[in-house]
Amino acid sequence: MGSLKLLFFQQHQHSDVFTVLNRLISLYKIFTKKSILAISAHCCNTILLILTIKLAVMNSRRNFLQKMSTLAIALPLLNKYSLAKTHFTHKEKYDGPVLRVAIMGLGSYGTRVAEAMKDCTKAKLVGVISGTPAKIKDWQVKYNIPEKNCYNYENFDAIKNNPDIDAVYIITPNALHHDQAIRVAAAGKHVICEKPMAINAKEGQQMVDACKKANVKLLVGYRMHFEPKTLEVIRMRREGELGKILFFQGLCGFKIGDPTQWRLNKELSGGGSLMDIGIYAINGSRYMVGEEPVWVTAEATKTDAVKFKEGVDETIQFEFGFPSGAVASCLSTYNMNNLDRFFLNAEKGFAEMQPSTGYGPIKGRTNKGELNFPHVTHQTVQMDEMAGIILAGKQPPIPIDGEEAVKDLKIIDAIYLAIKKGKKIDLQL
Ligand code: NDP
């Protein structure tokens, strides 16, 4: 019995060992006469996959080489690219330019991004902008940030003179993004901005224009645009495997706590659940259906007018119509838990994801079965991909630029208008 060790350097940081193994087993027939007795796999830090193939029959060297060359032809199949896999990078092989990022707003999501960036290969946290000196001190120690890369909201325009920072990631309350992004752009730094990019389309467009004028990129933290299972559904839809798309359902919500938080203050949030969580259903409708909505209807419900004050929506149901005739029905709420579900119905199949937009693992299945792509830390992949977009002009699988965000903001404007007017609103994106 022969034993052969094959080393496969996965091109991707997060290789799907099980998918690879399944494919390998399906190659079993290439080694005829039941020559493979066992395949074992060891996954070393998810980068290097060592497969030990025990060969029962290895008659001659020639026989072996023939079979290996067949395997060599077949191996690319193991890495058969889906949309989902095109965006992972190999940590140890990368020696190109690195995007040096300062995070503005050291709150809960900013902290999550900073932690995730520890595993980035193309992006690095090098600076902070914060209104809280104690947090700055803490982050300096935690992330090894030099004093010269620390700013507050009053002095951050001086970042213009700092050659060691390429981009600022704005992770502050929604209503602050507009002015902050325009200042960052004026300082000549690329802007990465959290969703919602602004609190209405007009402000969003001004941000786009400011970044264009300053010749800097404007990207938005649409982390689902890099999520493997999401991308697999999009691939299936794009390649016609689902047939004509007919219906999308997006349910997004959670029960919000502390009534004093900025999310329930219109001045800082720009709205309520729709701005914060409903935007996932809005953006999701567009990338799942693959079209832009041409009309919207919406209805709002409020059960607690004290917690959800004027201009802060609690629950909104909204519907979209698309040029093909497909429709979408969505719900956005700050008053229900366990609401994180996408469902896509099409002539030849379906896709369902639950959870669909949380930090993961995302779970999903289609009419073809379970989606088995590995979980990735969304923010790590997002930041590496954004580095590729900014530094190397890489194209994302679904746009994540300011124009994309303005489309979502136009829809948000239209939803609020539909509620106010109590009628269907036509859209032109
Ligand atoms: P937090 O309240 O946890 O943090 C916001 C931070 O912004 C604060 O800690 C503070 O940091 C800074 N800040 C500046 N001005 C103010 C102000 N007037 N009031 C309150 N905070 C202020 O919010 P999140 O981190 O949860 O959300 C921030 C942004 O990120 C929002 O736009 C949100 O929609 C988005 N987000 C995106 C997520 C995603 O998955 N893509 C998930 C969660 C949030 P400092 O003290 O350093 O100044």
Coordinates of C-alpha atoms and ligand atoms in Angstrom, one line a residue, residues 103-112 129-133 135-136 153 169-177 180 194-196 221-223 261-263 268 275-276 280 357 359 379 382, ligand 1:
I103 CA -11.4 54.6 12.6
M104 CA -13.6 57.5 13.6
G105 CA -16.0 56.7 16.4
L106 CA -14.7 54.1 18.9
G107 CA -18.1 52.7 19.8
S108 CA -19.5 49.2 19.7
Y109 CA -19.3 48.6 15.9
G110 CA -16.0 50.5 15.7
T111 CA -14.6 48.1 18.2
R112 CA -15.8 45.1 16.2
I129 CA -10.6 59.8 15.7
S130 CA -12.6 60.0 18.9
G131 CA -14.3 62.4 21.3
T132 CA -13.3 60.3 24.3
P133 CA -9.7 60.7 25.4
K135 CA -10.8 55.4 24.6
I136 CA -8.0 56.8 22.6
Y153 CA -13.6 65.7 16.2
Y169 CA -13.6 54.7 8.4
I170 CA -16.6 56.7 9.8
I171 CA -18.5 54.6 12.4
T172 CA -20.4 57.3 14.2
P173 CA -24.2 58.0 14.6
N174 CA -25.9 58.2 11.2
A175 CA -26.6 61.9 11.1
L176 CA -23.0 62.8 11.6
H177 CA -21.7 60.8 8.6
Q180 CA -17.6 64.0 8.7
E194 CA -21.0 53.0 7.8
K195 CA -24.6 52.4 6.7
P196 CA -26.8 54.3 6.3
G221 CA -19.8 49.2 5.0
Y222 CA -22.1 46.8 3.1
R223 CA -20.4 43.8 4.7
Q261 CA -29.5 55.8 23.0
W262 CA -28.8 57.8 19.9
R263 CA -30.6 55.3 17.7
L268 CA -28.6 61.6 15.5
M275 CA -32.3 53.6 8.8
D276 CA -30.6 51.1 11.1
Y280 CA -30.6 45.5 5.1
T357 CA -27.6 39.6 7.7
Y359 CA -22.7 38.8 12.0
Q379 CA -15.5 42.8 8.7
Q382 CA -14.8 43.6 3.9
Ligands
NDP1 P1 -22.2 53.3 19.2 O1 -23.1 54.2 19.9 O2 -21.8 52.1 19.8 O3 -20.9 54.1 18.8 C1 -20.9 55.3 18.1 C2 -19.6 56.1 18.5 O4 -19.7 57.3 17.8 C3 -19.5 56.5 20.0 O5 -19.0 55.5 20.8 C4 -18.7 57.7 19.9 O6 -17.3 57.3 19.8 C5 -19.0 58.3 18.5 N1 -19.8 59.5 18.6 C6 -19.5 60.7 18.1 N2 -20.5 61.6 18.3 C7 -21.4 60.9 19.0 C8 -22.7 61.4 19.6 N3 -23.1 62.6 19.4 N4 -23.4 60.4 20.2 C9 -23.0 59.2 20.3 N5 -21.8 58.7 19.8 C10 -21.0 59.6 19.2 O7 -22.9 53.0 17.8 P2 -22.5 51.8 16.8 O8 -21.1 51.6 16.8 O9 -23.4 50.7 17.1 O10 -23.0 52.5 15.4 C11 -22.2 53.4 14.7 C12 -22.5 53.4 13.2 O11 -22.2 52.1 12.7 C13 -24.0 53.6 12.8 O12 -24.0 54.4 11.6 C14 -24.6 52.3 12.6 O13 -25.6 52.2 11.7 C15 -23.4 51.5 12.1 N6 -23.4 50.1 12.4 C16 -23.2 49.2 11.3 C17 -23.2 47.9 11.6 C18 -22.9 46.9 10.4 O14 -23.1 45.7 10.6 N7 -22.5 47.4 9.3 C19 -23.5 47.3 12.9 C20 -23.7 48.3 13.9 C21 -23.6 49.7 13.6 P3 -16.2 58.2 20.5 O15 -16.4 58.2 22.0 O16 -14.9 57.5 20.1 O17 -16.3 59.6 19.9

